[in-house]
Amino acid sequence: MICIPITAGTKKEALHAIERSCQLADFIELRMDLIEDGSLAELISTARNSSSLIKIIVTCRKEEEATSARGAAGIKGAGKKTIDRKIAVLKEAIELGADFVDIELAEGRAVIKELQSFCAKHRRKTKIIVSYHNFKETPALTKLKEIFHQCAKAKPAIVKIVTFAKTAEDNLVTLSLISYARKHSPEIISLCMGDKGRISRAVAPLLGNYLSFATLEREGQSAPGQFTVYEMKQINELLRSKRAFPAGPVLSLPLRLQNYVLLGNPVKQSLSPLMHNAALKKMGIEENYSAFCVDDLGSALQGIRGMNIRGASVTIPFKVAVMEYLDDIDADALKIGAVNTIINENGRLTGYNTDWLGLILTLQEAMPVKNKTFLIVGAGGTARAAAYGIMKEGGFPVIANRTPEKGKILSGKLNCPFYPLAEIGKIKADCLINTTPVGMYPKDKSPVKAVTLSGYKYVMDVIYNPLKTKLLKDAEKQGCHIFSGLDMFVHQGAQQIRLWTGVEPPRALMKKVILKRLTQSE
Ligand code: NAP
């Protein structure tokens, strides 16, 4: 995973850098010792609005470090931050829901404890990074191990140890610390700064370093020796590529050995294994996505941890129930109230929802979403994902459902109108989306009467088997622009692979294999 530190000196530059970085990286680090006139609330909300997947680290470093970073990034000014000010900034970050705050070991156990207690008291999920930076040298490995244990004693989520490389051999010290630290509980970030330390930045991801730091622009380094995000991505892809290192023992570690599963009940009908295995094979990863029909969800998740399975798709009926078994839930999935994707980072399970994005990307390929009204038929998990995505993109959902109580609960949560299914004719909207299973193979049924469709320009069915449901056939006859659930299915699956591997999957191929299977069975 790649983190871009935001080192801009002014708020305006920082906001611009955040918007760009959120499209390129997995994490951003807000260097509040450098962004002098920045309101943390505005910086965090800009990041969240730029990407639902971005993780945010907030840091307020020592003056010595700020000076070094300012020098590298060409930033003038920025005053000295006292420890009280630093604690206040990090507490504000915790209140604002930053994913991580970084505090130096040198600030002392009491300060680290104070931040941990603040998280607990305010029931925030923000995690603590305890860091050690040495700008002069790389201490011997025995010394670094001691420092690691001092950091780990505070029970942070991540220990970060960054030293200055005076010689190429210093890289071996920080890299050795990674394998040592990985036998202990917190995640580790261990690398060398400086030109001679670049090797450690390139090799550390292979050994299990939690994060790589990279810059947006060549001149924006927050620490000497950083690669640009583009270079770091190329390095990561090279390290993952089987072609680059055919059978080396080192490369047997990451992608190649990863396994993925589908958890559901039933799963026999699912086309996810066909689609995901085709994509993984093309990406040079062995075909290792398997479907499991699950009876005991808790045990299944223990299995994922125990067998070090990298990722899981979750389908009916577990999308809501699975949430209680996870260590972390991404902000979008939390707001939707359903998880369809799990990432396993060394036993720590994080839940995501890719259904909403799959639906939005499908809609956006055919029509604008902003300022358009969407009638969503149904009030289940898919309806929630659809309504959330539509609102996030500036559209207006209207809910219609068979069971009024369930529909009203959803419309109440979203603060949008609700109509019983019987009164659907009264609604005026640009697009109708069916999120019920009505019309799924083998039943040729529609959840709405054909005459109702004449007022709609667009009609979408989330069902993809059959490709053209009765609803879509009726809509086509009424002159509506129609789209099936196929593209949504492919987009949500592609997003799952992106989350698990960090690599862009072959979406055209994924669509082709599903299309072939569905047209064969029609
Ligand atoms: P869910 O949570 O069980 O919700 C189903 C909804 O459909 C409920 O609101 C239910 O209404 C309504 N419904 C069920 N039977 C009905 C009927 N006979 N008449 C009218 N309304 C009916 O299910 P879900 O997880 O949202 O999944 C719904 C569909 O979306 C499934 O077919 C699934 O395969 C599909 N899906 C497709 C994709 C894709 O990528 N294309 C992704 C996710 C899901 P009540 O409240 O009255 O029970």
Coordinates of C-alpha atoms and ligand atoms in Angstrom, one line a residue:
M1 CA 0.0 0.0 0.0
I2 CA 1.2 3.5 -0.8
C3 CA 0.9 6.6 1.3
I4 CA 1.5 10.1 0.0
P5 CA 2.5 12.7 2.6
I6 CA 0.8 16.0 2.1
T7 CA 3.5 18.5 2.8
A8 CA 2.1 21.6 1.0
G9 CA 2.7 24.8 2.9
T10 CA -0.6 26.4 2.3
K11 CA -4.2 25.2 2.6
K12 CA -5.0 25.8 -1.0
E13 CA -2.0 23.8 -2.2
A14 CA -2.8 21.1 0.4
L15 CA -6.4 20.7 -0.8
H16 CA -5.2 20.4 -4.4
A17 CA -2.6 17.8 -3.4
I18 CA -5.2 15.8 -1.4
E19 CA -7.6 15.6 -4.3
R20 CA -4.9 14.3 -6.6
S21 CA -3.3 12.0 -4.0
C22 CA -6.6 10.4 -3.1
Q23 CA -6.9 9.1 -6.7
L24 CA -3.4 7.6 -6.7
A25 CA -2.7 6.3 -3.2
D26 CA -4.2 4.1 -0.5
F27 CA -3.2 6.5 2.3
I28 CA -2.5 10.1 2.7
E29 CA -0.5 11.6 5.6
L30 CA -1.5 15.1 6.6
R31 CA 1.6 16.7 7.9
M32 CA 0.0 19.3 10.2
D33 CA 3.4 20.7 11.2
L34 CA 3.8 21.9 7.6
I35 CA 0.3 22.8 6.4
E36 CA 0.3 26.0 8.4
D37 CA -3.1 27.6 7.6
G38 CA -5.0 24.3 7.1
S39 CA -8.2 23.5 8.9
L40 CA -8.0 19.8 9.7
A41 CA -11.8 19.4 9.3
E42 CA -11.6 20.8 5.8
L43 CA -8.6 18.7 4.8
I44 CA -10.2 15.5 6.1
S45 CA -13.5 16.1 4.5
T46 CA -11.8 16.9 1.2
A47 CA -10.0 13.6 1.3
R48 CA -13.2 11.7 2.2
N49 CA -15.1 13.4 -0.6
S50 CA -12.3 12.6 -3.1
S51 CA -12.2 8.9 -2.3
S52 CA -14.3 6.6 -0.1
L53 CA -11.4 4.2 0.2
I54 CA -8.6 6.5 1.2
K55 CA -7.1 6.1 4.7
I56 CA -5.9 9.2 6.5
I57 CA -2.9 9.5 8.8
V58 CA -2.5 12.7 10.7
T59 CA 0.9 13.7 11.9
C60 CA 2.4 16.7 13.6
R61 CA 6.2 16.2 13.7
K62 CA 9.1 17.6 15.7
E63 CA 10.5 21.0 14.5
E64 CA 13.8 19.2 13.4
E65 CA 11.8 17.0 11.0
A66 CA 9.5 19.7 9.8
T67 CA 12.6 21.8 8.9
S68 CA 14.1 18.9 7.0
A69 CA 10.9 18.3 5.1
R70 CA 10.4 22.0 4.4
G71 CA 13.9 22.0 2.9
A72 CA 13.2 19.0 0.7
A73 CA 9.8 20.3 -0.4
G74 CA 10.9 24.0 -0.8
I75 CA 8.4 25.3 1.8
K76 CA 9.1 28.4 3.8
G77 CA 7.8 29.3 7.2
A78 CA 5.7 27.2 9.5
G79 CA 6.2 27.9 13.2
K80 CA 7.3 25.7 16.0
K81 CA 4.6 23.3 17.4
T82 CA 4.7 22.8 21.1
I83 CA 3.8 19.4 22.5
D84 CA 0.5 20.8 23.8
R85 CA -0.4 22.1 20.3
K86 CA 0.7 18.7 18.8
I87 CA -1.5 16.8 21.2
A88 CA -4.4 19.1 20.5
V89 CA -4.0 18.6 16.7
L90 CA -3.9 14.8 17.1
K91 CA -6.9 14.8 19.4
E92 CA -8.8 16.9 16.9
A93 CA -7.8 14.3 14.2
I94 CA -9.2 11.5 16.4
E95 CA -12.5 13.5 16.9
L96 CA -12.7 14.0 13.1
G97 CA -12.4 10.3 12.4
A98 CA -8.8 10.1 11.0
D99 CA -7.9 6.5 10.5
F100 CA -4.5 6.9 12.1
V101 CA -2.6 9.4 14.2
D102 CA 1.2 9.2 14.4
I103 CA 3.0 10.1 17.6
E104 CA 6.8 9.9 18.1
L105 CA 8.2 7.5 20.8
A106 CA 10.3 10.5 21.9
E107 CA 7.2 12.3 23.2
G108 CA 7.0 9.6 25.9
R109 CA 4.6 6.9 27.1
A110 CA 2.3 9.4 28.9
V111 CA 1.5 11.3 25.7
I112 CA 0.9 8.0 23.8
K113 CA -1.4 6.8 26.6
E114 CA -3.2 10.1 26.7
L115 CA -4.1 9.7 22.9
Q116 CA -5.1 6.1 23.4
S117 CA -7.4 7.0 26.3
F118 CA -8.9 9.9 24.2
C119 CA -9.7 7.4 21.4
A120 CA -11.4 5.0 23.9
K121 CA -13.3 7.8 25.7
H122 CA -14.6 9.2 22.5
R123 CA -15.3 5.8 21.0
R124 CA -13.2 6.6 18.0
K125 CA -11.7 3.9 15.8
T126 CA -8.6 5.9 15.1
K127 CA -5.5 3.8 15.5
I128 CA -2.1 4.9 16.8
I129 CA 1.2 4.8 15.0
V130 CA 4.2 5.1 17.3
S131 CA 7.2 6.2 15.3
Y132 CA 10.9 6.6 15.7
H133 CA 12.9 8.8 13.3
N134 CA 16.7 9.1 13.2
F135 CA 18.0 11.7 10.8
K136 CA 21.6 11.1 11.4
E137 CA 22.3 7.4 11.2
T138 CA 21.0 3.8 11.3
P139 CA 21.6 2.3 14.7
A140 CA 22.8 -1.4 14.9
L141 CA 20.0 -4.0 14.5
T142 CA 20.1 -4.9 18.2
K143 CA 19.5 -1.3 19.1
L144 CA 16.7 -1.0 16.5
K145 CA 15.1 -4.2 18.0
E146 CA 15.1 -2.5 21.4
I147 CA 13.5 0.6 19.9
F148 CA 10.9 -1.5 18.2
H149 CA 10.0 -3.1 21.6
Q150 CA 9.8 0.3 23.3
C151 CA 7.3 1.4 20.6
A152 CA 5.4 -1.9 20.6
K153 CA 5.1 -1.8 24.5
A154 CA 2.5 1.0 24.0
K155 CA 0.4 -1.5 21.9
P156 CA 0.0 0.7 18.9
A157 CA -1.5 -0.6 15.6
I158 CA 1.7 0.2 13.7
V159 CA 5.3 0.8 14.7
K160 CA 7.2 3.0 12.3
I161 CA 11.0 3.1 12.4
V162 CA 12.8 5.4 9.9
T163 CA 16.5 5.9 10.0
F164 CA 19.1 7.6 7.8
A165 CA 21.3 5.4 5.6
K166 CA 24.9 6.4 5.5
T167 CA 25.9 3.2 3.7
A168 CA 24.1 0.7 1.5
E169 CA 24.5 -1.9 4.3
D170 CA 22.2 0.2 6.5
N171 CA 19.3 -1.0 4.3
L172 CA 20.0 -4.5 5.4
V173 CA 19.5 -3.5 9.0
T174 CA 16.1 -1.8 8.5
L175 CA 14.9 -4.6 6.2
S176 CA 16.0 -7.3 8.7
L177 CA 13.9 -5.5 11.3
I178 CA 10.8 -6.1 9.2
S179 CA 11.0 -9.9 9.4
Y180 CA 11.8 -9.6 13.1
A181 CA 8.9 -7.3 13.8
R182 CA 6.4 -9.3 11.8
K183 CA 6.8 -12.1 14.4
H184 CA 5.3 -9.7 17.0
S185 CA 1.9 -8.1 17.1
P186 CA 1.9 -4.6 15.6
E187 CA 2.3 -3.9 11.9
I188 CA 5.7 -2.5 11.0
I189 CA 7.0 0.2 8.7
S190 CA 10.8 0.1 8.6
L191 CA 12.9 1.8 6.1
C192 CA 15.9 4.1 5.5
M193 CA 15.9 7.7 4.4
G194 CA 18.5 9.3 2.1
D195 CA 19.7 8.4 -1.4
K196 CA 21.6 5.4 0.0
G197 CA 18.4 4.2 1.6
R198 CA 16.3 4.0 -1.6
I199 CA 16.9 0.2 -1.8
S200 CA 15.0 -0.3 1.4
R201 CA 12.0 1.7 0.0
A202 CA 11.9 -0.6 -3.1
V203 CA 12.4 -3.9 -1.3
A204 CA 10.4 -3.4 1.9
P205 CA 7.0 -4.0 0.4
L206 CA 8.1 -7.6 -0.5
L207 CA 9.0 -8.3 3.0
G208 CA 5.7 -7.2 4.4
N209 CA 6.3 -3.5 5.3
Y210 CA 2.8 -2.1 6.0
L211 CA 3.2 1.0 3.9
S212 CA 5.5 2.6 1.3
F213 CA 5.8 6.4 1.4
A214 CA 5.9 8.2 -2.0
T215 CA 5.6 11.7 -3.3
L216 CA 3.1 13.3 -5.7
E217 CA 5.8 15.3 -7.4
R218 CA 9.5 14.7 -7.5
E219 CA 10.2 17.9 -5.6
G220 CA 7.6 17.3 -2.8
Q221 CA 9.6 14.8 -0.7
S222 CA 8.7 14.7 3.0
A223 CA 11.8 12.7 3.6
P224 CA 14.9 12.3 1.5
G225 CA 15.1 9.4 -0.9
Q226 CA 11.3 9.0 -1.5
F227 CA 10.2 7.7 -4.9
T228 CA 7.3 9.4 -6.7
V229 CA 4.0 7.5 -6.5
Y230 CA 4.3 6.5 -10.1
E231 CA 7.7 5.0 -9.5
M232 CA 6.5 3.2 -6.4
K233 CA 3.6 1.7 -8.3
Q234 CA 5.9 0.5 -11.0
I235 CA 8.2 -1.0 -8.4
N236 CA 5.3 -2.8 -6.7
E237 CA 4.0 -4.1 -9.9
L238 CA 7.4 -5.4 -10.9
L239 CA 7.8 -7.1 -7.6
R240 CA 4.4 -8.8 -8.0
S241 CA 5.0 -9.9 -11.6
K242 CA 5.8 -13.5 -12.0
R243 CA 7.6 -12.8 -15.3
A244 CA 10.1 -10.6 -13.6
F245 CA 11.1 -13.3 -11.0
P246 CA 10.0 -16.7 -12.4
A247 CA 10.5 -19.0 -9.4
G248 CA 12.4 -17.1 -6.8
P249 CA 11.6 -18.0 -3.2
V250 CA 11.1 -14.3 -2.3
L251 CA 8.4 -13.9 -4.8
S252 CA 6.4 -16.9 -3.6
L253 CA 5.4 -14.6 -0.8
P254 CA 2.8 -12.1 -2.0
L255 CA 0.2 -12.3 -4.8
R256 CA 1.0 -15.7 -6.1
L257 CA 0.2 -17.5 -2.9
Q258 CA -2.9 -15.6 -2.1
N259 CA -6.3 -17.3 -1.9
Y260 CA -9.7 -15.7 -2.2
V261 CA -13.1 -17.1 -1.2
L262 CA -16.8 -16.4 -1.7
L263 CA -18.9 -16.8 1.4
G264 CA -22.7 -17.3 0.9
N265 CA -25.5 -19.8 1.2
P266 CA -26.3 -21.0 -1.4
V267 CA -23.4 -20.3 -3.7
K268 CA -23.9 -23.0 -6.4
Q269 CA -25.5 -20.5 -8.8
S270 CA -22.8 -17.8 -8.3
L271 CA -20.8 -16.7 -11.4
S272 CA -18.2 -14.9 -9.2
P273 CA -15.7 -17.9 -9.3
L274 CA -15.9 -17.9 -13.1
M275 CA -15.3 -14.2 -13.3
H276 CA -12.7 -13.8 -10.6
N277 CA -10.6 -16.8 -11.6
A278 CA -10.5 -15.6 -15.3
A279 CA -9.3 -12.2 -14.1
L280 CA -6.7 -13.6 -11.6
K281 CA -5.3 -16.0 -14.2
K282 CA -4.9 -13.2 -16.7
M283 CA -3.2 -11.1 -14.0
G284 CA -0.6 -13.9 -13.5
I285 CA -2.1 -15.0 -10.2
E286 CA -3.0 -18.6 -9.8
E287 CA -6.7 -19.5 -10.2
N288 CA -7.5 -19.7 -6.5
Y289 CA -10.9 -18.1 -5.9
S290 CA -13.3 -20.7 -4.4
A291 CA -16.9 -20.6 -3.4
F292 CA -17.9 -21.8 0.1
C293 CA -21.5 -22.6 1.1
V294 CA -21.4 -21.4 4.7
D295 CA -23.5 -22.6 7.7
D296 CA -21.5 -21.1 10.5
L297 CA -20.3 -17.6 9.6
G298 CA -18.1 -17.0 12.7
S299 CA -16.2 -20.2 12.0
A300 CA -15.8 -19.3 8.3
L301 CA -14.2 -16.0 9.3
Q302 CA -11.9 -17.7 11.8
G303 CA -10.9 -19.9 8.8
I304 CA -10.1 -16.9 6.7
R305 CA -7.8 -15.6 9.5
G306 CA -6.3 -19.1 10.2
M307 CA -5.6 -20.0 6.6
N308 CA -4.3 -16.6 5.7
I309 CA -6.8 -16.1 3.0
R310 CA -6.2 -12.7 1.5
G311 CA -9.7 -11.7 0.5
A312 CA -13.4 -12.7 0.5
S313 CA -16.5 -11.8 -1.3
V314 CA -19.7 -12.0 0.8
T315 CA -23.1 -12.6 -0.6
I316 CA -26.7 -13.4 0.4
P317 CA -27.5 -13.9 3.3
F318 CA -24.4 -12.6 5.1
K319 CA -23.8 -9.1 3.9
V320 CA -25.2 -7.5 7.1
A321 CA -24.4 -10.3 9.6
V322 CA -20.7 -10.4 8.6
M323 CA -20.2 -6.9 10.0
E324 CA -20.0 -8.0 13.6
Y325 CA -17.1 -10.3 13.0
L326 CA -14.8 -7.8 11.4
D327 CA -12.1 -5.7 13.0
D328 CA -12.6 -2.6 10.7
I329 CA -15.3 -1.4 8.4
D330 CA -14.7 1.1 5.7
A331 CA -16.8 4.3 6.0
D332 CA -19.0 3.6 2.9
A333 CA -19.8 0.1 4.0
L334 CA -20.6 1.4 7.5
K335 CA -23.0 4.0 6.1
I336 CA -24.7 1.5 3.8
G337 CA -24.9 -1.1 6.6
A338 CA -23.6 -4.0 4.5
V339 CA -20.3 -5.6 3.5
N340 CA -19.7 -7.6 0.3
T341 CA -15.8 -7.6 0.4
I342 CA -13.3 -8.5 3.1
I343 CA -9.5 -7.8 3.1
N344 CA -7.3 -9.8 5.4
E345 CA -4.2 -8.0 6.5
N346 CA -2.3 -10.6 8.6
G347 CA -5.4 -11.6 10.5
R348 CA -7.0 -8.2 10.7
L349 CA -10.2 -8.3 8.7
T350 CA -11.6 -5.1 7.1
G351 CA -15.0 -4.9 5.4
Y352 CA -15.9 -2.9 2.3
N353 CA -18.9 -2.5 0.0
T354 CA -18.3 -2.5 -3.7
D355 CA -22.0 -2.9 -4.8
W356 CA -22.7 0.8 -4.5
L357 CA -19.7 1.7 -6.7
G358 CA -20.6 -1.0 -9.2
L359 CA -24.1 0.4 -9.6
I360 CA -22.9 4.0 -9.8
L361 CA -20.2 3.3 -12.4
T362 CA -22.8 1.4 -14.5
L363 CA -25.3 4.4 -14.2
Q364 CA -22.6 6.9 -15.0
E365 CA -21.6 5.1 -18.2
A366 CA -25.2 5.6 -19.5
M367 CA -26.5 8.8 -17.8
P368 CA -25.6 11.6 -15.4
V369 CA -26.5 10.9 -11.8
K370 CA -26.2 14.4 -10.4
N371 CA -29.6 16.2 -9.9
K372 CA -31.5 13.2 -11.4
T373 CA -34.2 11.4 -9.6
F374 CA -34.1 7.6 -9.2
L375 CA -37.0 5.4 -8.2
I376 CA -35.5 2.4 -6.4
V377 CA -37.8 -0.6 -6.2
G378 CA -37.0 -2.6 -3.1
A379 CA -35.6 -1.8 0.3
G380 CA -33.0 -4.6 0.9
G381 CA -29.2 -4.5 0.9
T382 CA -28.9 -3.6 -2.8
A383 CA -31.4 -0.8 -2.5
R384 CA -29.4 0.6 0.4
A385 CA -26.2 0.5 -1.6
A386 CA -28.0 2.0 -4.6
A387 CA -29.5 4.9 -2.6
Y388 CA -26.3 5.6 -0.8
G389 CA -24.3 5.8 -4.1
I390 CA -26.9 8.0 -5.8
M391 CA -27.0 10.4 -2.9
K392 CA -23.2 10.5 -2.7
E393 CA -23.1 11.4 -6.4
G394 CA -25.7 14.2 -6.0
G395 CA -28.8 12.4 -7.2
F396 CA -32.2 12.0 -5.5
P397 CA -33.5 8.5 -4.5
V398 CA -37.2 7.7 -4.0
I399 CA -38.0 4.3 -2.4
A400 CA -40.9 2.0 -3.3
N401 CA -41.2 -1.3 -1.5
R402 CA -43.6 -4.2 -1.1
T403 CA -43.4 -4.1 2.7
P404 CA -44.1 -0.5 3.7
E405 CA -42.5 -0.8 7.1
K406 CA -39.1 -1.8 5.6
G407 CA -39.3 0.9 2.9
K408 CA -40.2 3.6 5.5
I409 CA -37.2 2.6 7.6
L410 CA -34.8 3.0 4.7
S411 CA -36.4 6.3 3.4
G412 CA -36.3 7.6 7.0
K413 CA -32.6 6.9 7.3
L414 CA -31.9 8.6 4.0
N415 CA -34.4 11.3 4.4
C416 CA -35.9 10.6 1.0
P417 CA -39.6 10.0 -0.1
F418 CA -41.2 6.5 0.3
Y419 CA -44.2 5.1 -1.7
P420 CA -45.8 1.7 -1.3
L421 CA -45.3 -0.5 -4.4
A422 CA -49.0 -0.2 -5.3
E423 CA -48.6 3.6 -5.6
I424 CA -45.6 3.5 -7.9
G425 CA -47.6 5.2 -10.7
K426 CA -47.7 8.5 -8.8
I427 CA -43.9 8.8 -8.8
K428 CA -42.0 11.0 -11.3
A429 CA -38.3 10.1 -11.8
D430 CA -35.7 10.0 -14.5
C431 CA -34.6 6.4 -13.9
L432 CA -36.2 3.3 -12.4
I433 CA -33.9 0.7 -10.7
N434 CA -35.2 -2.7 -9.7
T435 CA -33.2 -4.0 -6.7
T436 CA -35.6 -6.9 -5.9
P437 CA -34.9 -10.5 -7.1
V438 CA -38.2 -10.4 -9.0
G439 CA -37.5 -11.5 -12.6
M440 CA -34.4 -13.6 -11.8
Y441 CA -34.0 -16.8 -13.8
P442 CA -36.1 -19.0 -14.2
K443 CA -39.1 -16.7 -13.5
D444 CA -40.2 -14.3 -16.3
K445 CA -41.8 -11.7 -13.9
S446 CA -41.5 -8.0 -13.4
P447 CA -41.9 -6.1 -10.1
V448 CA -43.8 -3.3 -11.9
K449 CA -46.6 -3.1 -14.5
A450 CA -45.4 -2.3 -18.0
V451 CA -47.5 0.9 -18.4
T452 CA -45.7 2.4 -15.4
L453 CA -42.5 2.5 -17.3
S454 CA -43.6 4.9 -20.0
G455 CA -42.7 7.9 -17.9
Y456 CA -39.0 6.8 -17.5
K457 CA -36.1 7.7 -19.7
Y458 CA -33.8 5.0 -18.2
V459 CA -34.6 1.6 -16.6
M460 CA -32.0 -0.5 -14.8
D461 CA -32.3 -4.0 -13.4
V462 CA -29.7 -5.2 -11.0
I463 CA -30.5 -8.8 -12.1
Y464 CA -28.0 -10.1 -14.7
N465 CA -29.5 -13.6 -15.2
P466 CA -31.3 -13.4 -17.6
L467 CA -29.6 -10.5 -19.3
K468 CA -32.9 -9.1 -20.4
T469 CA -35.5 -9.5 -17.7
K470 CA -39.2 -9.0 -18.2
L471 CA -38.8 -5.6 -16.7
L472 CA -36.2 -4.6 -19.3
K473 CA -38.2 -6.1 -22.2
D474 CA -41.2 -4.1 -21.1
A475 CA -39.1 -1.0 -20.7
E476 CA -37.5 -1.4 -24.1
K477 CA -41.0 -1.6 -25.7
Q478 CA -41.9 1.7 -24.0
G479 CA -38.8 3.3 -25.6
C480 CA -36.7 3.5 -22.4
H481 CA -32.9 3.2 -22.4
I482 CA -32.2 -0.1 -20.6
F483 CA -29.3 -1.6 -18.8
S484 CA -28.9 -4.9 -17.0
G485 CA -27.1 -5.8 -13.8
L486 CA -24.2 -7.3 -15.8
D487 CA -22.0 -4.2 -15.8
M488 CA -22.7 -3.6 -12.1
F489 CA -21.7 -7.2 -11.4
V490 CA -18.4 -6.8 -13.3
H491 CA -17.6 -3.4 -11.8
Q492 CA -18.2 -4.6 -8.2
G493 CA -16.1 -7.7 -8.9
A494 CA -13.3 -5.6 -10.5
Q495 CA -13.3 -3.3 -7.5
Q496 CA -13.0 -6.3 -5.2
I497 CA -9.9 -7.5 -7.0
R498 CA -8.4 -3.9 -6.9
L499 CA -8.9 -3.9 -3.2
W500 CA -7.3 -7.3 -2.7
T501 CA -4.4 -6.9 -5.0
G502 CA -3.9 -3.2 -5.7
V503 CA -3.7 -4.1 -9.4
E504 CA -6.1 -3.1 -12.1
P505 CA -8.1 -6.2 -13.2
P506 CA -9.0 -7.0 -16.9
R507 CA -12.6 -5.8 -16.8
A508 CA -13.3 -6.5 -20.5
L509 CA -12.3 -10.1 -20.0
M510 CA -14.4 -10.4 -16.9
K511 CA -17.4 -9.2 -18.8
K512 CA -16.7 -11.4 -21.7
V513 CA -16.6 -14.7 -19.7
I514 CA -19.9 -13.8 -17.9
L515 CA -21.6 -12.8 -21.1
K516 CA -20.5 -16.0 -22.8
R517 CA -21.8 -18.1 -19.9
L518 CA -25.1 -16.3 -19.8
T519 CA -25.7 -16.4 -23.6
Q520 CA -24.9 -20.1 -23.6
S521 CA -27.5 -20.8 -21.0
E522 CA -30.2 -18.6 -22.5
Ligands
NAP1 P1 -32.6 -8.4 0.0 O1 -31.7 -7.7 0.9 O2 -33.2 -9.7 0.4 O3 -33.8 -7.4 -0.5 C1 -34.7 -7.8 -1.4 C2 -35.8 -6.7 -1.6 O4 -36.6 -7.2 -2.7 C3 -36.6 -6.5 -0.4 O5 -36.9 -5.1 -0.4 C4 -37.9 -7.2 -0.8 O6 -39.1 -6.6 -0.3 C5 -38.0 -7.2 -2.2 N1 -38.7 -8.3 -2.8 C6 -38.4 -9.6 -2.7 N2 -39.3 -10.4 -3.3 C7 -40.3 -9.5 -3.8 C8 -41.4 -9.7 -4.5 N3 -41.9 -10.9 -4.9 N4 -42.2 -8.6 -4.9 C9 -41.7 -7.4 -4.5 N5 -40.6 -7.1 -3.8 C10 -39.9 -8.2 -3.5 O7 -31.8 -8.8 -1.4 P2 -30.5 -8.0 -2.0 O8 -29.3 -8.4 -1.4 O9 -30.8 -6.5 -2.0 O10 -30.5 -8.6 -3.5 C11 -31.5 -8.2 -4.4 C12 -31.2 -8.6 -5.8 O11 -30.0 -7.9 -6.2 C13 -30.8 -10.1 -6.0 O12 -31.4 -10.6 -7.1 C14 -29.3 -10.0 -6.2 O13 -28.8 -11.1 -7.0 C15 -29.1 -8.7 -6.9 N6 -27.8 -8.1 -6.8 C16 -27.1 -7.9 -8.0 C17 -25.8 -7.4 -8.0 C18 -25.1 -7.1 -9.2 O14 -23.8 -6.9 -9.1 N7 -25.7 -7.1 -10.4 C19 -25.2 -7.1 -6.7 C20 -25.9 -7.3 -5.6 C21 -27.2 -7.8 -5.6 P3 -39.6 -6.8 1.2 O15 -39.0 -5.7 2.0 O16 -41.1 -6.6 1.0 O17 -39.3 -8.2 1.6

